[in-house]
Every structure is written in structure tokens, then in C-alpha cells.
Amino acid sequence: MSIAGGVDKAVERGQRTGCEVIQIFTRGNMQWRSRPLRAEEIVAFKARRTETGIAPVFAHDSYLINLGATNPVTLRMSIDGMVDEVQRADALGLPFVVSHPGAHMGAGEDAGLRRIADSLKEVFRQTKNSPVKIALETTAGQGTNLGYRFEHLADIIARVGPERLAVCVDTCHLLAAGYDIREPKSFAAVAKEFGRVIGWKFLAAVHLNDSKTPLGSRVDRHEHIGKGHIGKEAFRLVLNHPHFSRVPGVLETPKGDFEDVSPLDKDNLRLLRSLVKR
Ligand code: FE
Ligand code: FE
Ligand code: ZN
């Protein structure tokens, strides 16, 4: 949900869309600089959240941040940016910030994973007493982005320690990365692998997106539910799975050119809810 006009507006948009949970960017998702949250804005946000009962509200980090950056200036800005993300989430009382692990920029996967782990350790050192976690997102593996294998996330967790890390699964990214979740049998195998390699206790959220690009394409393009290469039936499997169904799920599908509340969001929500076995 957009925070245009103030973070509290995101909660109102969520309610008008019919959401039970929402994900927000707490700052411009394509900007390095962020304006500080105003005290009144934080108060208004918490009041709206209580009134609407929307819970949890969680954050997604800025797309510019790369904790695996090889350029020292970019790396510095990324670590500072992530510290800011955690502090903003803390001020708003959000439980976690979903974050793309990072890209190795040609340094190689091992070096990239090591750098990302070191960056995360520094972020946690600089935000020592914060309860806010970072939920590493499974990625499509576009370019040199890491996180397209469950092993990458498990490796980062092993290096950094489990205390302040969690995982967010994105269905579009899973398919693009080559995890076939379309049929009951292959879906069960992917789920089993998640439990074995990462562990269900780390799962904090799901991004429910269909994919414009096919299995293994390594290209990240979100599509409306049921209209892409994943298809409606796979979402039935996700939404009724004993582990996936116990964590909050959010849409990151195109919102179209609408002011404020998107009817496309409402359509996607209605379709997803129709798949849930009561
Ligand atoms: Fe993401
Ligand atoms: Fe996502
Ligand atoms: Zn994506």
C-alpha cells in the first residue's frame, strides 16, 4: 500500500481495499534520501492500525539497497539505508522489513553471500536493541541477484545467526527461479525442500503474485492472480498449506492507473479468498 500523504494513509487504503494485513514502503522505494517520520504521523498510523484491526503491517525495503554491493560507496549507502529501514520500522512498531538479500555484481555467489552476511551483521550491530527482524525474500535471480535458491537464504542465516532473520516467500519469484509450484506433486516437493533447507520456523510472510514469465526464466515480472504462468490452482495449494496459511500474505500485483484504491487489488483479493477452504 502506498504511503503517499503519510504512513497512516496506507492503513486507510488497506481498509478500503478490504485487507486484513498490509505491506508498506516506509520511504520512497527508489530514493536514497528519506524524510524523517513525523511524530504526529507515527501517532496517526498507530491509531488507524488499532481502529482498523489491520495486523500485521510490515515493511519492504527500498529497491536501491544492495547489501552485496562491491562499490564501497554503494555498500555504505546500502548499510546506512538498511539501518534507517529498521529504525523506521521500529518507530512504527512493525515486526519485520522484507528485504531482497542483494546482488553480487560479478564478484561471484560465494563472495556475494559473505558480503551480504557481513552487511547484515553490521545493520544488526547498529540497531542492537531493536526487536525488528529482516525477512529475506526469495528472489527470481535476475542479473546477479542472490536468494533464488533456498540454500542462499540458509547460508546467510547460518553466517549471521537466526535471532533477527526471517524469510518471505514470493510465489512469482519461486516460479521464475525454477521452483515448480504449479502441480500438487511438484508443489509438495518444493514445500518439503523449504522445510528441509530453511525451516518453517523462519517463514514470516508470503508474497502472492502470479508470474508474467515462465518457469526458470530468472526474470521478475508480476502478473495478476490466475493470469500468468503460475495459474489459479497453485494459489489454492499455497493458501491451504499448513505452513504457508499461517503467515500473512500480501499482493504485489499491478495496481493499474487508479487513484488510491485499486479495483484490481479487490479482484485479486476476491479470487484468492475464494480459493481458501473454510
Ligand atoms: Fe520484494
Ligand atoms: Fe515480492
Ligand atoms: Zn518481484
Coordinates of C-alpha atoms and ligand atoms in Angstrom, one line a residue:
M1 CA 0.0 0.0 0.0
S2 CA 1.2 3.5 -0.9
I3 CA 2.2 5.8 1.9
A4 CA 1.5 8.9 -0.2
G5 CA 0.3 11.7 2.2
G6 CA 1.6 9.9 5.3
V7 CA 2.1 6.3 6.6
D8 CA -1.3 6.5 8.2
K9 CA -2.9 6.8 4.7
A10 CA -1.6 3.3 3.8
V11 CA -3.7 1.8 6.6
E12 CA -6.8 3.7 5.3
R13 CA -6.2 2.5 1.8
G14 CA -5.8 -1.1 3.1
Q15 CA -9.1 -0.9 4.9
R16 CA -10.9 0.5 1.9
T17 CA -9.4 -2.3 -0.3
G18 CA -10.6 -4.9 2.2
C19 CA -7.2 -6.0 3.5
E20 CA -6.5 -7.8 6.8
V21 CA -2.8 -7.2 6.6
I22 CA -0.7 -4.8 4.5
Q23 CA 2.9 -4.2 3.3
I24 CA 4.3 -0.7 3.0
F25 CA 7.5 1.1 1.9
T26 CA 8.3 3.4 4.8
R27 CA 10.2 5.6 2.5
G28 CA 10.5 6.2 -1.3
N29 CA 11.3 2.8 -2.8
M30 CA 13.5 4.4 -5.5
Q31 CA 15.2 7.1 -3.4
W32 CA 18.3 7.1 -1.1
R33 CA 17.2 10.0 0.9
S34 CA 14.2 9.7 3.2
R35 CA 12.3 12.3 5.1
P36 CA 12.1 11.6 8.8
L37 CA 8.8 10.3 10.0
R38 CA 6.9 13.0 11.9
A39 CA 5.8 12.3 15.4
E40 CA 2.1 13.1 14.6
E41 CA 2.4 10.7 11.6
I42 CA 3.5 7.9 13.8
V43 CA 0.7 8.6 16.3
A44 CA -1.9 8.7 13.5
F45 CA -0.5 5.5 12.0
K46 CA -0.8 3.6 15.2
A47 CA -4.3 4.9 15.8
R48 CA -5.5 3.9 12.3
R49 CA -4.0 0.5 12.8
T50 CA -5.8 -0.1 16.1
E51 CA -9.1 1.2 14.7
T52 CA -9.0 -0.9 11.5
G53 CA -7.5 -4.0 13.2
I54 CA -5.2 -4.4 10.2
A55 CA -2.4 -6.6 11.6
P56 CA 0.4 -7.1 10.9
V57 CA 1.6 -4.2 9.0
F58 CA 5.1 -4.9 7.7
A59 CA 7.6 -3.1 5.5
H60 CA 9.5 -3.8 2.3
D61 CA 13.0 -2.1 1.9
S62 CA 14.0 0.3 -0.8
Y63 CA 14.9 -1.3 -4.1
L64 CA 18.2 0.7 -4.3
I65 CA 19.7 -1.1 -1.3
N66 CA 22.2 -3.8 -2.2
L67 CA 23.9 -5.3 0.9
G68 CA 26.1 -7.3 -1.5
A69 CA 27.4 -4.2 -3.4
T70 CA 31.1 -4.3 -4.5
N71 CA 31.3 -0.5 -4.8
P72 CA 32.3 0.8 -1.4
V73 CA 30.2 3.9 -1.7
T74 CA 27.1 1.9 -2.7
L75 CA 27.7 -0.6 0.1
R76 CA 28.0 2.2 2.7
M77 CA 24.8 3.8 1.4
S78 CA 23.1 0.4 1.5
I79 CA 24.1 -0.4 5.0
D80 CA 23.1 3.1 6.2
G81 CA 19.8 2.8 4.3
M82 CA 19.0 -0.6 5.8
V83 CA 19.7 0.8 9.3
D84 CA 17.3 3.6 8.5
E85 CA 14.7 1.0 7.3
V86 CA 15.0 -0.9 10.6
Q87 CA 14.7 2.3 12.7
R88 CA 11.7 3.5 10.8
A89 CA 10.0 0.1 11.2
D90 CA 10.9 0.2 14.9
A91 CA 9.3 3.7 15.3
L92 CA 6.1 2.4 13.7
G93 CA 6.1 -0.8 15.7
L94 CA 6.4 -3.1 12.6
P95 CA 7.6 -6.6 13.2
F96 CA 9.9 -7.0 10.2
V97 CA 11.2 -5.5 7.0
V98 CA 11.1 -7.7 3.9
S99 CA 14.4 -7.4 2.0
H100 CA 15.9 -8.7 -1.2
P101 CA 19.2 -10.2 0.0
G102 CA 21.4 -8.5 -2.5
A103 CA 23.3 -8.8 -5.8
H104 CA 27.0 -9.9 -6.1
M105 CA 27.7 -7.6 -9.1
G106 CA 30.1 -10.1 -10.7
A107 CA 32.1 -10.9 -7.5
G108 CA 30.6 -14.4 -7.6
E109 CA 28.0 -16.1 -5.5
D110 CA 30.1 -17.1 -2.5
A111 CA 31.7 -13.7 -2.2
G112 CA 28.3 -12.1 -2.5
L113 CA 26.7 -14.2 0.2
R114 CA 29.6 -13.5 2.5
R115 CA 29.3 -9.7 1.9
I116 CA 25.6 -9.8 2.4
A117 CA 26.1 -11.6 5.7
D118 CA 28.7 -9.1 6.8
S119 CA 26.4 -6.2 5.9
L120 CA 23.5 -7.7 7.9
K121 CA 25.7 -8.2 10.9
E122 CA 26.7 -4.5 10.8
V123 CA 23.0 -3.5 10.4
F124 CA 22.1 -5.6 13.5
R125 CA 25.0 -4.1 15.4
Q126 CA 23.9 -0.6 14.7
T127 CA 20.3 -1.4 15.7
K128 CA 21.3 -3.6 18.7
N129 CA 18.2 -3.3 20.9
S130 CA 15.6 -3.3 18.2
P131 CA 13.1 -6.1 18.0
V132 CA 12.6 -5.6 14.3
K133 CA 13.7 -8.5 12.1
I134 CA 14.8 -8.6 8.5
A135 CA 12.8 -11.1 6.4
L136 CA 15.0 -12.2 3.5
E137 CA 12.9 -12.6 0.4
T138 CA 13.2 -15.5 -2.1
T139 CA 14.1 -13.8 -5.4
A140 CA 13.8 -14.5 -9.2
G141 CA 17.6 -14.5 -9.6
Q142 CA 17.6 -11.7 -12.2
G143 CA 21.0 -10.5 -13.1
T144 CA 23.5 -11.2 -10.2
N145 CA 20.7 -11.2 -7.5
L146 CA 21.2 -13.8 -4.9
G147 CA 18.3 -15.5 -3.0
Y148 CA 16.9 -17.5 -5.9
R149 CA 17.9 -20.8 -4.1
F150 CA 16.7 -21.7 -0.6
E151 CA 20.4 -22.6 0.0
H152 CA 21.4 -18.9 -0.4
L153 CA 19.0 -17.9 2.4
A154 CA 20.0 -20.8 4.6
D155 CA 23.7 -19.8 4.1
I156 CA 23.1 -16.2 5.1
I157 CA 21.1 -17.3 8.2
A158 CA 23.9 -19.6 9.2
R159 CA 26.5 -16.9 8.9
V160 CA 24.6 -14.1 10.6
G161 CA 22.7 -16.1 13.2
P162 CA 19.0 -16.8 13.4
E163 CA 17.9 -14.2 16.0
R164 CA 16.8 -11.4 13.8
L165 CA 16.3 -13.1 10.5
A166 CA 13.2 -14.5 8.9
V167 CA 12.1 -15.4 5.4
C168 CA 9.5 -14.2 3.0
V169 CA 8.5 -16.4 0.1
D170 CA 7.4 -14.7 -3.2
T171 CA 5.4 -17.1 -5.4
C172 CA 6.3 -15.2 -8.6
H173 CA 10.0 -15.4 -7.8
L174 CA 9.8 -19.1 -6.9
L175 CA 8.5 -20.0 -10.4
A176 CA 10.9 -17.6 -12.1
A177 CA 13.8 -19.1 -10.1
G178 CA 12.8 -22.6 -11.3
Y179 CA 10.7 -23.9 -8.4
D180 CA 7.7 -25.6 -10.0
I181 CA 4.8 -24.9 -7.7
R182 CA 2.1 -25.4 -10.3
E183 CA 1.1 -29.1 -9.7
P184 CA 0.2 -30.7 -6.3
K185 CA 3.2 -33.1 -6.5
S186 CA 5.9 -30.6 -7.5
F187 CA 4.4 -28.1 -5.1
A188 CA 4.7 -30.6 -2.2
A189 CA 8.3 -31.3 -3.2
V190 CA 9.2 -27.5 -3.2
A191 CA 7.5 -27.1 0.2
K192 CA 9.3 -30.1 1.6
E193 CA 12.6 -28.6 0.3
F194 CA 11.8 -25.3 2.0
G195 CA 11.3 -27.1 5.3
R196 CA 14.4 -29.1 5.0
V197 CA 16.8 -26.4 3.7
I198 CA 15.5 -23.3 5.5
G199 CA 13.0 -24.5 8.2
W200 CA 9.4 -23.4 8.6
K201 CA 10.0 -21.5 11.8
F202 CA 11.7 -18.8 9.7
L203 CA 8.7 -18.2 7.4
A204 CA 7.2 -14.8 8.2
A205 CA 5.2 -13.8 5.2
V206 CA 4.2 -14.8 1.6
H207 CA 4.0 -12.5 -1.5
L208 CA 1.1 -13.7 -3.6
N209 CA 1.9 -12.8 -7.2
D210 CA 1.4 -14.7 -10.5
S211 CA 4.3 -14.5 -13.0
K212 CA 4.4 -13.0 -16.5
T213 CA 7.5 -15.1 -17.2
P214 CA 7.8 -18.9 -17.3
L215 CA 9.4 -21.4 -15.0
G216 CA 13.1 -20.9 -14.6
S217 CA 13.1 -17.6 -16.7
R218 CA 15.0 -15.8 -13.9
V219 CA 13.0 -12.7 -14.9
D220 CA 11.0 -10.9 -12.3
R221 CA 7.6 -9.7 -13.7
H222 CA 4.5 -9.9 -11.5
E223 CA 1.1 -10.8 -13.0
H224 CA -2.5 -10.8 -11.7
I225 CA -3.5 -13.9 -9.8
G226 CA -4.5 -16.7 -12.3
K227 CA -3.5 -14.7 -15.4
G228 CA 0.2 -15.8 -15.5
H229 CA 2.4 -18.9 -15.7
I230 CA 1.6 -20.0 -12.2
G231 CA -2.2 -20.2 -12.5
K232 CA -5.0 -20.1 -10.0
E233 CA -4.7 -23.7 -8.9
A234 CA -1.2 -23.2 -7.4
F235 CA -2.6 -20.5 -5.2
R236 CA -5.2 -22.9 -3.8
L237 CA -2.2 -25.1 -2.8
V238 CA -0.3 -22.2 -1.2
L239 CA -3.4 -20.8 0.7
N240 CA -4.4 -24.2 2.1
H241 CA -0.9 -25.4 3.0
P242 CA -0.5 -25.9 6.8
H243 CA 2.6 -23.7 7.0
F244 CA 2.0 -21.1 4.3
S245 CA -1.5 -20.5 5.5
R246 CA -0.4 -19.5 9.0
V247 CA 1.6 -16.4 7.9
P248 CA 0.3 -13.1 6.4
G249 CA 0.1 -12.9 2.6
V250 CA 0.2 -9.7 0.5
L251 CA -0.3 -8.9 -3.2
E252 CA 2.3 -7.1 -5.2
T253 CA 0.4 -7.2 -8.5
P254 CA 0.0 -4.3 -10.8
K255 CA -2.4 -1.7 -9.4
G256 CA -3.3 0.0 -12.7
D257 CA -3.8 3.7 -13.1
F258 CA -6.2 4.2 -10.2
E259 CA -6.3 6.9 -7.5
D260 CA -5.8 5.4 -4.1
V261 CA -7.8 2.2 -4.0
S262 CA -7.3 -0.2 -6.9
P263 CA -10.2 -2.3 -8.1
L264 CA -7.6 -4.7 -9.4
D265 CA -6.4 -5.3 -5.9
K266 CA -10.0 -6.1 -4.9
D267 CA -10.4 -8.5 -7.8
N268 CA -7.2 -10.3 -6.9
L269 CA -8.2 -10.5 -3.2
R270 CA -11.6 -11.8 -4.0
L271 CA -10.1 -14.6 -6.2
L272 CA -7.6 -15.6 -3.6
R273 CA -10.2 -15.7 -0.8
S274 CA -12.4 -17.9 -3.0
L275 CA -9.6 -20.5 -3.0
V276 CA -9.4 -20.8 0.8
K277 CA -11.0 -23.9 2.2
R278 CA -13.3 -22.9 5.1
Ligands
FE1 FE 10.4 -7.9 -2.9
FE2 FE 7.9 -9.8 -3.5
ZN3 ZN 9.2 -9.4 -7.8

